[in-house]
């Protein structure tokens, strides 16, 4: 599920060990969680592929920041600030500005939605505000009986690359966590993480959609 926020496309390339991407899935307590250093390239959807008539790229097309805080660490930081259930976390530009932050959506016990902004460099909570969402009951139903949290899903997906988002997919028959990862060179991959098993599998449906889009572009 993608929250009701306009999200700019995010690409990340890890700069660990001379440009080699390293991402480790961990188990156990928080002290064993992997730390990933990444250079995150944020592209505005409206200008990402647009070029000026003279062949130059629009000045607003790309913004680059350093992200040292992983998705699971951002979630943990948000929960220390605002208690509840994390439903999504993603790297996002703050109000379409130059600053990129982790945006973590937390559903509190009284069914209030909170959007918590976390600094991707140090993990500090930069602020929080409430939001109106119309799918609270649907989210609660999807999470009923779930034993895998968003933080645990992010840790599991970290074995596949640098996690740039983790989100609850409460639509359809097969409900799950969805995660997006990036590897060195900007290669993007989407994954599904079981709500009870924690098993990570490739999002085949998403891959098929991408293949169809590529075929259309070539026509």
XYZ file of N, CA, C and O in Angstrom:
876
model
N 0.845 -1.181 0.000
C 0.000 0.000 0.000
C 0.876 1.224 0.000
O 1.832 1.301 0.727
N 0.576 2.177 -0.874
C 1.262 3.449 -0.864
C 0.384 4.448 -0.154
O -0.782 4.603 -0.470
N 0.925 5.098 0.877
C 0.140 6.049 1.635
C -0.310 7.171 0.729
O 0.207 7.348 -0.370
N -1.252 7.993 1.214
C -1.815 9.061 0.402
C -0.926 10.294 0.428
O -1.325 11.373 0.825
N 0.305 10.098 0.025
C 1.280 11.187 -0.053
C 1.927 11.089 -1.421
O 2.197 10.000 -1.909
N 2.172 12.245 -2.066
C 2.875 12.214 -3.343
C 4.337 12.001 -3.062
O 4.999 12.831 -2.454
N 4.851 10.856 -3.493
C 6.228 10.471 -3.184
C 7.103 10.631 -4.411
O 6.803 10.108 -5.474
N 8.201 11.368 -4.254
C 9.156 11.504 -5.347
C 9.928 10.209 -5.489
O 10.109 9.488 -4.529
N 10.378 9.902 -6.702
C 11.135 8.660 -6.921
C 12.479 8.763 -6.228
O 13.111 9.797 -6.227
N 12.900 7.669 -5.597
C 14.148 7.670 -4.841
C 15.078 6.609 -5.393
O 14.661 5.491 -5.591
N 16.323 6.974 -5.634
C 17.328 5.974 -5.990
C 18.473 6.069 -5.028
O 18.839 7.145 -4.569
N 19.066 4.949 -4.648
C 20.166 4.945 -3.687
C 21.276 4.064 -4.185
O 21.044 2.986 -4.666
N 22.531 4.532 -4.060
C 23.684 3.705 -4.417
C 24.631 3.694 -3.241
O 25.096 4.730 -2.792
N 24.887 2.557 -2.668
C 25.721 2.468 -1.469
C 27.162 2.747 -1.835
O 27.656 2.297 -2.848
N 27.858 3.493 -0.957
C 29.242 3.859 -1.201
C 30.146 3.218 -0.165
O 31.024 3.859 0.408
N 29.894 1.942 0.125
C 30.663 1.247 1.142
C 31.781 0.472 0.469
O 31.563 -0.237 -0.491
N 32.969 0.589 0.987
C 34.092 -0.193 0.471
C 34.408 0.120 -0.965
O 34.475 -0.758 -1.812
N 34.603 1.423 -1.267
C 35.005 1.800 -2.606
C 33.910 1.611 -3.633
O 34.176 1.254 -4.773
N 32.654 1.833 -3.257
C 31.581 1.810 -4.227
C 30.827 0.505 -4.280
O 29.920 0.341 -5.067
N 31.182 -0.467 -3.468
C 30.473 -1.742 -3.454
C 29.334 -1.682 -2.468
O 29.526 -1.343 -1.319
N 28.117 -2.003 -2.921
C 26.951 -1.934 -2.040
C 26.984 -3.082 -1.063
O 27.214 -4.218 -1.432
N 26.737 -2.777 0.214
C 26.680 -3.804 1.236
C 25.421 -3.633 2.038
O 25.158 -2.555 2.545
N 24.612 -4.675 2.154
C 23.391 -4.619 2.954
C 23.209 -5.960 3.616
O 23.198 -6.987 2.966
N 23.053 -5.975 4.940
C 22.980 -7.217 5.693
C 21.658 -7.337 6.399
O 21.221 -6.409 7.076
N 21.002 -8.474 6.252
C 19.808 -8.757 7.045
C 20.280 -9.268 8.382
O 21.202 -10.064 8.462
N 19.655 -8.804 9.455
C 20.087 -9.202 10.775
C 18.927 -9.734 11.570
O 17.775 -9.452 11.289
N 19.236 -10.488 12.590
C 18.236 -10.969 13.521
C 18.705 -10.631 14.917
O 19.856 -10.255 15.126
N 17.833 -10.782 15.893
C 18.229 -10.509 17.265
C 17.887 -9.102 17.649
O 17.004 -8.479 17.099
N 18.645 -8.566 18.622
C 18.297 -7.264 19.163
C 18.779 -6.147 18.259
O 19.441 -6.340 17.261
N 18.419 -4.913 18.647
C 18.736 -3.754 17.826
C 20.232 -3.529 17.697
O 20.702 -2.912 16.737
N 21.025 -3.988 18.675
C 22.451 -3.760 18.627
C 23.094 -4.511 17.477
O 24.189 -4.181 17.049
N 22.401 -5.521 16.961
C 22.964 -6.284 15.863
C 22.493 -5.805 14.507
O 22.806 -6.403 13.497
N 21.726 -4.730 14.474
C 21.185 -4.275 13.200
C 22.289 -3.713 12.318
O 23.217 -3.075 12.781
N 22.164 -3.985 11.014
C 23.182 -3.536 10.069
C 23.034 -2.049 9.817
O 21.940 -1.517 9.802
N 24.137 -1.380 9.583
C 24.114 0.039 9.260
C 24.573 0.183 7.822
O 25.566 -0.384 7.410
N 23.842 0.940 7.048
C 24.142 1.084 5.642
C 24.396 2.557 5.339
O 23.590 3.401 5.697
N 25.508 2.854 4.671
C 25.775 4.213 4.224
C 25.433 4.271 2.755
O 25.853 3.424 1.986
N 24.663 5.267 2.363
C 24.228 5.329 0.976
C 24.211 6.761 0.503
O 24.017 7.676 1.278
N 24.433 6.948 -0.779
C 24.169 8.224 -1.401
C 22.855 8.076 -2.129
O 22.707 7.210 -2.980
N 21.882 8.871 -1.746
C 20.526 8.742 -2.258
C 20.257 9.856 -3.253
O 20.413 11.021 -2.938
N 19.849 9.460 -4.429
C 19.567 10.428 -5.471
C 18.068 10.534 -5.615
O 17.401 9.548 -5.915
N 17.530 11.705 -5.353
C 16.093 11.928 -5.390
C 15.736 12.663 -6.665
O 16.264 13.724 -6.947
N 14.844 12.078 -7.454
C 14.442 12.692 -8.712
C 12.990 13.112 -8.643
O 12.143 12.353 -8.196
N 12.676 14.302 -9.090
C 11.308 14.774 -9.151
C 10.596 14.084 -10.297
O 11.073 14.044 -11.414
N 9.412 13.489 -10.038
C 8.703 12.724 -11.056
C 8.415 13.551 -12.300
O 8.416 13.038 -13.414
N 8.130 14.827 -12.104
C 7.706 15.652 -13.224
C 8.860 16.047 -14.138
O 8.639 16.416 -15.287
N 10.099 16.002 -13.618
C 11.216 16.503 -14.418
C 12.300 15.464 -14.592
O 13.290 15.728 -15.246
N 12.116 14.270 -14.046
C 13.138 13.246 -14.034
C 13.651 12.945 -15.433
O 14.840 12.774 -15.642
N 12.724 12.827 -16.411
C 13.114 12.458 -17.753
C 13.063 13.627 -18.733
O 13.269 13.443 -19.940
N 12.747 14.806 -18.218
C 12.642 15.973 -19.092
C 14.000 16.612 -19.289
O 14.775 16.780 -18.358
N 14.273 17.006 -20.497
C 15.508 17.718 -20.797
C 15.159 18.992 -21.550
O 14.165 19.059 -22.275
N 16.015 20.002 -21.374
C 15.815 21.250 -22.099
C 16.072 21.015 -23.573
O 16.692 20.036 -23.976
N 15.586 21.928 -24.400
C 15.760 21.789 -25.834
C 17.219 21.723 -26.242
O 17.564 21.158 -27.277
N 18.094 22.324 -25.428
C 19.512 22.319 -25.766
C 20.200 21.050 -25.276
O 21.411 20.923 -25.368
N 19.430 20.085 -24.741
C 20.014 18.821 -24.308
C 20.411 18.804 -22.863
O 20.825 17.773 -22.340
N 20.258 19.920 -22.134
C 20.641 19.959 -20.733
C 19.528 19.440 -19.854
O 18.364 19.409 -20.241
N 19.865 19.035 -18.637
C 18.869 18.537 -17.691
C 18.332 19.683 -16.854
O 19.039 20.606 -16.505
N 17.054 19.620 -16.552
C 16.417 20.625 -15.708
C 17.160 20.728 -14.385
O 17.562 19.743 -13.803
N 17.318 21.964 -13.881
C 18.077 22.192 -12.649
C 17.471 21.469 -11.467
O 18.173 21.118 -10.518
N 16.152 21.256 -11.473
C 15.478 20.616 -10.351
C 15.353 19.108 -10.521
O 14.716 18.442 -9.716
N 15.969 18.547 -11.550
C 15.759 17.136 -11.862
C 16.372 16.211 -10.826
O 15.850 15.147 -10.559
N 17.490 16.588 -10.241
C 18.165 15.676 -9.332
C 18.650 16.393 -8.075
O 19.122 17.506 -8.105
N 18.489 15.722 -6.968
C 18.994 16.205 -5.696
C 19.683 15.035 -5.033
O 19.194 13.914 -5.072
N 20.812 15.280 -4.441
C 21.571 14.187 -3.850
C 21.838 14.457 -2.377
O 22.228 15.546 -2.008
N 21.605 13.458 -1.541
C 21.863 13.577 -0.116
C 22.529 12.311 0.368
O 22.565 11.306 -0.318
N 23.068 12.375 1.571
C 23.667 11.196 2.184
C 22.717 10.623 3.215
O 22.183 11.349 4.038
N 22.470 9.292 3.139
C 21.571 8.627 4.083
C 22.337 7.548 4.829
O 22.718 6.547 4.249
N 22.593 7.778 6.107
C 23.329 6.821 6.926
C 22.403 5.988 7.801
O 22.813 4.960 8.324
N 21.172 6.434 7.978
C 20.206 5.758 8.841
C 19.361 4.806 7.998
O 18.778 5.206 6.994
N 19.310 3.545 8.391
C 18.543 2.558 7.643
C 17.051 2.721 7.898
O 16.632 3.429 8.818
N 16.261 2.032 7.089
C 14.808 2.082 7.246
C 14.392 1.573 8.626
O 13.549 2.183 9.296
N 14.978 0.462 9.059
C 14.608 -0.102 10.361
C 15.010 0.836 11.497
O 14.286 0.967 12.494
N 16.140 1.509 11.362
C 16.573 2.454 12.396
C 15.666 3.680 12.428
O 15.356 4.205 13.502
N 15.222 4.135 11.254
C 14.305 5.271 11.185
C 12.973 4.918 11.847
O 12.375 5.729 12.562
N 12.500 3.694 11.627
C 11.253 3.235 12.238
C 11.386 3.195 13.761
O 10.504 3.649 14.494
N 12.505 2.652 14.234
C 12.728 2.567 15.681
C 12.760 3.958 16.305
O 12.203 4.186 17.386
N 13.398 4.898 15.627
C 13.473 6.269 16.128
C 12.088 6.914 16.172
O 11.733 7.595 17.143
N 11.291 6.673 15.125
C 9.942 7.245 15.080
C 9.071 6.701 16.205
O 8.286 7.438 16.815
N 9.211 5.404 16.503
C 8.392 4.788 17.544
C 8.778 5.261 18.943
O 7.944 5.261 19.851
N 10.035 5.662 19.128
C 10.437 6.221 20.411
C 9.759 7.573 20.635
O 9.484 7.961 21.771
N 9.492 8.258 19.542
C 8.840 9.566 19.612
C 7.325 9.441 19.678
O 6.661 10.138 20.456
N 6.764 8.546 18.845
C 5.319 8.385 18.738
C 4.981 6.900 18.809
O 5.336 6.144 17.904
N 4.320 6.494 19.862
C 3.989 5.081 20.020
C 2.830 4.694 19.110
O 1.966 5.516 18.793
N 2.830 3.441 18.674
C 1.780 2.952 17.802
C 2.301 1.873 16.886
O 3.268 1.176 17.210
N 1.690 1.734 15.741
C 2.064 0.733 14.747
C 2.533 1.429 13.483
O 1.791 2.223 12.890
N 3.758 1.151 13.070
C 4.275 1.743 11.841
C 3.672 1.018 10.651
O 3.692 -0.210 10.562
N 3.115 1.790 9.717
C 2.481 1.232 8.530
C 3.340 1.452 7.287
O 3.274 0.682 6.335
N 4.185 2.477 7.291
C 5.081 2.706 6.156
C 6.244 3.590 6.571
O 6.146 4.361 7.539
N 7.337 3.455 5.832
C 8.502 4.320 6.012
C 9.175 4.453 4.658
O 9.388 3.460 3.953
N 9.500 5.670 4.280
C 10.137 5.874 2.979
C 10.945 7.152 2.959
O 10.647 8.123 3.647
N 12.014 7.123 2.165
C 12.804 8.322 1.953
C 12.012 9.257 1.058
O 11.541 8.860 -0.008
N 11.876 10.504 1.476
C 11.019 11.428 0.755
C 11.571 12.832 0.886
O 12.223 13.167 1.874
N 11.306 13.665 -0.115
C 11.689 15.064 0.009
C 10.637 15.764 0.841
O 9.444 15.558 0.667
N 11.081 16.567 1.782
C 10.190 17.218 2.741
C 9.495 18.402 2.106
O 10.099 19.422 1.800
N 8.174 18.233 1.883
C 7.360 19.292 1.278
C 7.962 19.785 -0.024
O 7.970 20.976 -0.322
N 8.471 18.830 -0.819
C 9.059 19.143 -2.120
C 10.235 20.113 -2.013
O 10.530 20.854 -2.949
N 10.891 20.126 -0.872
C 12.049 20.993 -0.702
C 13.338 20.249 -1.003
O 13.347 19.159 -1.566
N 14.454 20.853 -0.612
C 15.754 20.256 -0.885
C 16.137 19.209 0.149
O 17.007 18.383 -0.095
N 15.500 19.224 1.299
C 15.869 18.323 2.384
C 15.141 16.994 2.250
O 13.924 16.944 2.136
N 15.906 15.901 2.255
C 15.318 14.567 2.170
C 15.305 13.945 3.559
O 16.286 14.023 4.293
N 14.174 13.344 3.932
C 14.014 12.760 5.258
C 13.334 11.401 5.133
O 12.748 11.059 4.102
N 13.426 10.636 6.203
C 12.587 9.450 6.317
C 11.209 9.906 6.779
O 11.087 10.614 7.780
N 10.165 9.525 6.061
C 8.790 9.798 6.467
C 8.209 8.481 6.984
O 8.105 7.511 6.230
N 7.836 8.454 8.246
C 7.329 7.237 8.874
C 5.885 7.474 9.297
O 5.598 8.384 10.072
N 4.975 6.648 8.791
C 3.554 6.754 9.145
C 3.253 5.815 10.303
O 3.472 4.599 10.204
N 2.731 6.388 11.388
C 2.433 5.621 12.602
C 0.939 5.721 12.894
O 0.381 6.820 12.948
N 0.315 4.557 13.085
C -1.091 4.511 13.473
C -1.154 4.257 14.975
O -0.766 3.195 15.458
N -1.631 5.243 15.726
C -1.646 5.128 17.184
C -2.843 4.313 17.659
O -3.743 3.969 16.880
N -2.864 4.018 18.958
C -3.909 3.187 19.525
C -5.299 3.771 19.423
O -6.292 3.040 19.407
N -5.391 5.103 19.349
C -6.701 5.742 19.235
C -7.086 5.997 17.774
O -7.954 6.811 17.473
N -6.370 5.283 16.853
C -6.628 5.357 15.407
C -6.296 6.720 14.799
O -6.882 7.105 13.772
N -5.369 7.432 15.425
C -4.869 8.679 14.856
C -3.620 8.386 14.041
O -2.735 7.655 14.490
N -3.553 8.971 12.858
C -2.387 8.789 11.996
C -1.373 9.897 12.268
O -1.730 11.071 12.336
N -0.108 9.509 12.404
C 0.976 10.463 12.619
C 2.034 10.278 11.544
O 2.431 9.148 11.243
N 2.475 11.364 10.969
C 3.591 11.339 10.028
C 4.812 11.894 10.741
O 4.847 13.074 11.118
N 5.823 11.040 10.951
C 7.014 11.412 11.708
C 8.191 11.545 10.748
O 8.468 10.635 9.965
N 8.876 12.690 10.805
C 10.038 12.932 9.955
C 11.309 12.626 10.736
O 11.502 13.135 11.844
N 12.186 11.799 10.132
C 13.415 11.381 10.801
C 14.615 11.770 9.931
O 14.631 11.520 8.722
N 15.604 12.362 10.564
C 16.827 12.776 9.875
C 17.571 11.540 9.359
O 17.924 10.656 10.146
N 17.836 11.432 8.041
C 18.523 10.260 7.496
C 20.009 10.226 7.817
O 20.667 9.207 7.585
N 20.531 11.319 8.361
C 21.954 11.361 8.685
C 22.224 10.906 10.117
O 23.185 10.170 10.374
N 21.370 11.340 11.072
C 21.623 11.016 12.468
C 20.519 10.268 13.181
O 20.701 9.823 14.309
N 19.355 10.139 12.550
C 18.252 9.415 13.162
C 17.405 10.234 14.116
O 16.521 9.696 14.780
N 17.656 11.541 14.198
C 16.898 12.402 15.087
C 15.524 12.690 14.495
O 15.375 12.904 13.285
N 14.487 12.675 15.339
C 13.142 13.039 14.898
C 13.095 14.544 14.689
O 13.376 15.328 15.596
N 12.724 14.945 13.488
C 12.712 16.364 13.135
C 11.348 17.006 13.368
O 11.247 18.233 13.462
N 10.321 16.190 13.468
C 8.985 16.730 13.684
C 7.934 15.677 13.398
O 8.233 14.599 12.876
N 6.694 15.983 13.747
C 5.589 15.063 13.512
C 4.297 15.848 13.420
O 4.157 16.913 14.027
N 3.366 15.323 12.644
C 2.053 15.937 12.558
C 1.019 14.851 12.277
O 1.342 13.756 11.816
N -0.243 15.138 12.575
C -1.312 14.172 12.343
C -1.832 14.325 10.918
O -1.716 15.395 10.307
N -2.396 13.223 10.410
C -2.941 13.226 9.061
C -4.282 12.516 9.050
O -4.579 11.697 9.928
N -5.078 12.809 8.041
C -6.367 12.150 7.857
C -6.207 11.022 6.845
O -5.728 11.249 5.731
N -6.570 9.817 7.227
C -6.545 8.667 6.332
C -7.901 7.985 6.390
O -8.560 7.954 7.435
N -8.316 7.417 5.258
C -9.641 6.806 5.204
C -9.601 5.283 5.174
O -10.635 4.638 4.945
N -8.420 4.688 5.392
C -8.312 3.238 5.300
C -7.877 2.600 6.619
O -7.295 1.520 6.633
N -8.188 3.260 7.727
C -7.763 2.754 9.033
C -8.299 1.352 9.312
O -7.553 0.458 9.734
N -9.588 1.151 9.067
C -10.186 -0.155 9.325
C -9.553 -1.235 8.457
O -9.309 -2.363 8.904
N -9.256 -0.885 7.222
C -8.638 -1.833 6.296
C -7.236 -2.206 6.766
O -6.834 -3.374 6.695
N -6.501 -1.229 7.248
C -5.150 -1.479 7.757
C -5.199 -2.355 9.002
O -4.428 -3.312 9.139
N -6.104 -2.038 9.913
C -6.244 -2.832 11.142
C -6.580 -4.286 10.807
O -6.037 -5.221 11.412
N -7.468 -4.479 9.833
C -7.866 -5.829 9.448
C -6.696 -6.598 8.840
O -6.505 -7.793 9.112
N -5.891 -5.913 8.036
C -4.746 -6.566 7.392
C -3.693 -6.973 8.415
O -3.034 -8.012 8.268
N -3.522 -6.159 9.449
C -2.501 -6.423 10.456
C -2.965 -7.383 11.548
O -2.143 -7.854 12.342
N -4.253 -7.702 11.580
C -4.770 -8.605 12.591
C -4.123 -9.989 12.437
O -4.159 -10.594 11.381
N -3.490 -10.469 13.474
C -2.822 -11.758 13.421
C -1.411 -11.699 12.872
O -0.713 -12.715 12.842
N -0.975 -10.521 12.438
C 0.384 -10.387 11.911
C 1.401 -10.443 13.042
O 1.174 -9.911 14.126
N 2.530 -11.098 12.787
C 3.590 -11.179 13.792
C 4.867 -10.487 13.331
O 5.840 -10.419 14.076
N 4.870 -9.976 12.117
C 6.043 -9.300 11.562
C 5.753 -7.805 11.476
O 4.796 -7.381 10.824
N 6.574 -7.006 12.136
C 6.397 -5.559 12.128
C 7.080 -4.945 10.915
O 7.860 -5.593 10.216
N 6.798 -3.674 10.687
C 7.449 -2.953 9.594
C 8.965 -2.914 9.799
O 9.740 -3.042 8.834
N 9.393 -2.750 11.052
C 10.817 -2.717 11.352
C 11.473 -4.056 11.013
O 12.560 -4.100 10.418
N 10.806 -5.152 11.367
C 11.340 -6.477 11.073
C 11.345 -6.750 9.573
O 12.271 -7.378 9.036
N 10.318 -6.258 8.878
C 10.261 -6.419 7.430
C 11.403 -5.661 6.755
O 12.018 -6.150 5.795
N 11.703 -4.468 7.260
C 12.797 -3.674 6.703
C 14.137 -4.369 6.913
O 14.998 -4.372 6.022
N 14.329 -4.969 8.089
C 15.566 -5.705 8.355
C 15.700 -6.908 7.428
O 16.789 -7.210 6.928
N 14.583 -7.598 7.197
C 14.624 -8.772 6.324
C 14.963 -8.380 4.894
O 15.768 -9.039 4.226
N 14.367 -7.289 4.413
C 14.603 -6.850 3.041
C 15.999 -6.286 2.845
O 16.502 -6.224 1.719
N 16.646 -5.879 3.946
C 17.994 -5.298 3.846
C 19.001 -6.297 3.291
O 20.070 -5.909 2.814
N 18.676 -7.583 3.336
C 19.556 -8.570 2.744
C 19.560 -8.522 1.229
O 20.383 -9.174 0.578
N 18.643 -7.774 0.643
C 18.513 -7.683 -0.806
C 19.082 -6.389 -1.376
O 19.194 -6.236 -2.589
N 19.416 -5.448 -0.523
C 19.929 -4.162 -0.983
C 19.604 -3.077 0.028
O 19.105 -3.356 1.110
N 19.875 -1.842 -0.316
C 19.571 -0.711 0.564
C 18.074 -0.425 0.496
O 17.539 -0.113 -0.563
N 17.398 -0.560 1.613
C 15.944 -0.369 1.654
C 15.617 1.125 1.624
O 16.061 1.887 2.470
N 14.830 1.525 0.633
C 14.416 2.928 0.531
C 12.961 3.130 0.916
O 12.525 4.269 1.097
N 12.197 2.028 1.041
C 10.827 2.146 1.529
C 10.323 0.787 1.981
O 10.748 -0.250 1.473
N 9.435 0.809 2.955
C 8.705 -0.391 3.369
C 7.278 0.060 3.650
O 7.057 1.106 4.259
N 6.307 -0.725 3.170
C 4.933 -0.249 3.169
C 3.978 -1.433 3.268
O 4.256 -2.500 2.710
N 2.878 -1.258 3.968
C 1.885 -2.319 4.088
C 1.011 -2.367 2.846
O 0.440 -1.362 2.430
N 0.900 -3.562 2.250
C -0.026 -3.775 1.144
C -1.237 -4.507 1.705
O -1.196 -5.711 1.932
N -2.304 -3.756 1.953
C -3.497 -4.348 2.556
C -4.569 -4.644 1.527
O -5.677 -5.049 1.863
N -4.243 -4.465 0.240
C -5.201 -4.706 -0.826
C -5.097 -6.145 -1.331
O -4.045 -6.771 -1.260
N -6.165 -6.647 -1.894
C -6.136 -7.957 -2.522
C -6.124 -9.108 -1.529
O -6.289 -8.939 -0.321
N -5.909 -10.308 -2.062
C -5.967 -11.519 -1.258
C -4.691 -11.735 -0.459
O -4.726 -12.116 0.720
N -3.540 -11.531 -1.101
C -2.249 -11.795 -0.456
C -1.699 -10.516 0.166
O -0.964 -9.758 -0.474
N -2.064 -10.274 1.399
C -1.599 -9.086 2.102
C -0.184 -9.317 2.601
O 0.172 -10.416 3.021
N 0.645 -8.272 2.571
C 2.054 -8.429 2.929
C 2.688 -7.063 3.148
O 2.058 -6.028 2.912
N 3.921 -7.088 3.613
C 4.740 -5.885 3.586
C 5.387 -5.802 2.207
O 5.732 -6.826 1.622
N 5.534 -4.609 1.684
C 6.248 -4.386 0.430
C 7.470 -3.527 0.721
O 7.388 -2.579 1.501
N 8.582 -3.858 0.104
C 9.810 -3.078 0.301
C 10.460 -2.818 -1.044
O 10.387 -3.650 -1.951
N 11.086 -1.670 -1.141
C 11.864 -1.331 -2.334
C 13.324 -1.227 -1.938
O 13.652 -0.602 -0.928
N 14.192 -1.848 -2.709
C 15.624 -1.789 -2.427
C 16.357 -1.259 -3.640
O 15.876 -1.339 -4.775
N 17.552 -0.742 -3.396
C 18.447 -0.285 -4.461
C 19.814 -0.910 -4.257
O 20.245 -1.128 -3.130
N 20.473 -1.184 -5.355
C 21.836 -1.693 -5.291
C 22.772 -0.729 -5.992
O 22.355 0.258 -6.575
N 24.056 -1.028 -5.926
C 25.048 -0.189 -6.580
C 24.687 -0.027 -8.049
O 24.369 -0.986 -8.737
N 24.725 1.212 -8.534
C 24.340 1.481 -9.899
C 22.888 1.902 -10.028
O 22.435 2.277 -11.099
N 22.135 1.852 -8.914
C 20.765 2.339 -8.930
C 19.724 1.315 -9.304
O 18.568 1.661 -9.495
N 20.101 0.027 -9.434
C 19.128 -0.997 -9.793
C 18.054 -1.110 -8.711
O 18.356 -1.271 -7.538
N 16.790 -1.046 -9.130
C 15.665 -1.068 -8.208
C 15.010 -2.440 -8.201
O 14.904 -3.098 -9.230
N 14.573 -2.890 -7.038
C 13.884 -4.171 -6.918
C 12.792 -4.048 -5.875
O 12.983 -3.412 -4.834
N 11.650 -4.656 -6.147
C 10.534 -4.656 -5.205
C 10.368 -6.051 -4.617
O 10.489 -7.060 -5.319
N 10.047 -6.092 -3.316
C 9.941 -7.355 -2.594
C 8.674 -7.400 -1.766
O 8.140 -6.366 -1.376
N 8.220 -8.607 -1.494
C 7.121 -8.834 -0.568
C 7.656 -9.592 0.644
O 8.460 -10.513 0.487
N 7.219 -9.185 1.827
C 7.643 -9.842 3.069
C 6.391 -10.336 3.783
O 5.466 -9.561 4.057
N 6.349 -11.635 4.083
C 5.176 -12.230 4.709
C 4.853 -11.610 6.050
O 5.746 -11.361 6.864
N 3.563 -11.394 6.313
C 3.132 -10.762 7.557
C 3.308 -11.672 8.769
O 3.412 -11.191 9.903
N 3.354 -12.958 8.537
C 3.552 -13.892 9.647
C 4.854 -14.664 9.536
O 5.477 -14.977 10.545
N 5.293 -14.956 8.314
C 6.513 -15.749 8.121
C 7.774 -14.898 8.072
O 8.859 -15.357 8.411
N 7.651 -13.658 7.616
C 8.826 -12.812 7.430
C 9.637 -13.199 6.212
O 10.728 -12.660 5.976
N 9.126 -14.126 5.399
C 9.841 -14.585 4.207
C 9.856 -13.495 3.145
O 8.847 -12.846 2.886
N 11.017 -13.314 2.521
C 11.182 -12.286 1.492
C 11.131 -12.939 0.114
O 11.887 -13.865 -0.179
N 10.235 -12.474 -0.729
C 10.129 -12.969 -2.094
C 10.044 -11.796 -3.054
O 9.579 -10.712 -2.696
N 10.506 -12.020 -4.285
C 10.446 -10.968 -5.288
C 8.995 -10.661 -5.632
O 8.148 -11.556 -5.673
N 8.701 -9.397 -5.852
C 7.355 -8.980 -6.229
C 7.195 -9.221 -7.724
O 7.475 -8.363 -8.548
N 6.746 -10.424 -8.084
C 6.652 -10.816 -9.489
C 5.643 -9.963 -10.244
O 5.860 -9.608 -11.398
N 4.526 -9.643 -9.598
C 3.496 -8.851 -10.263
C 4.044 -7.491 -10.663
O 3.801 -6.995 -11.758
N 4.837 -6.884 -9.759
C 5.419 -5.583 -10.050
C 6.413 -5.690 -11.184
O 6.495 -4.831 -12.054
N 7.204 -6.770 -11.184
C 8.202 -6.973 -12.237
C 7.527 -7.137 -13.589
O 7.990 -6.623 -14.603
N 6.389 -7.850 -13.618
C 5.664 -8.036 -14.859
C 5.111 -6.712 -15.365
O 5.114 -6.444 -16.566
N 4.648 -5.876 -14.442
C 4.152 -4.555 -14.838
C 5.266 -3.728 -15.457
O 5.066 -3.025 -16.453
N 6.480 -3.803 -14.846
C 7.618 -3.060 -15.372
C 7.989 -3.548 -16.766
O 8.307 -2.761 -17.660
N 7.947 -4.867 -16.985
C 8.271 -5.425 -18.290
C 7.267 -4.954 -19.331
O 7.622 -4.639 -20.477
N 5.992 -4.893 -18.937
C 4.952 -4.432 -19.859
C 5.164 -2.973 -20.221
O 4.992 -2.574 -21.381
N 5.542 -2.160 -19.224
C 5.800 -0.739 -19.487
C 6.973 -0.566 -20.433
O 6.948 0.291 -21.329
N 8.034 -1.383 -20.229
C 9.203 -1.309 -21.098
C 8.833 -1.669 -22.525
O 9.310 -1.048 -23.489
N 7.972 -2.679 -22.687
C 7.550 -3.098 -24.013
C 6.764 -1.989 -24.700
O 6.905 -1.728 -25.895
N 5.884 -1.303 -23.929
C 5.107 -0.200 -24.477
C 6.010 0.934 -24.925
O 5.771 1.579 -25.940
N 7.077 1.190 -24.124
C 7.993 2.279 -24.464
C 8.733 1.997 -25.763
O 9.105 2.924 -26.497
N 8.969 0.714 -26.057
C 9.712 0.360 -27.249
C 8.832 0.382 -28.502
O 9.329 0.439 -29.621
N 7.499 0.341 -28.307
C 6.589 0.372 -29.453
C 6.576 1.738 -30.123
O 6.762 2.761 -29.498
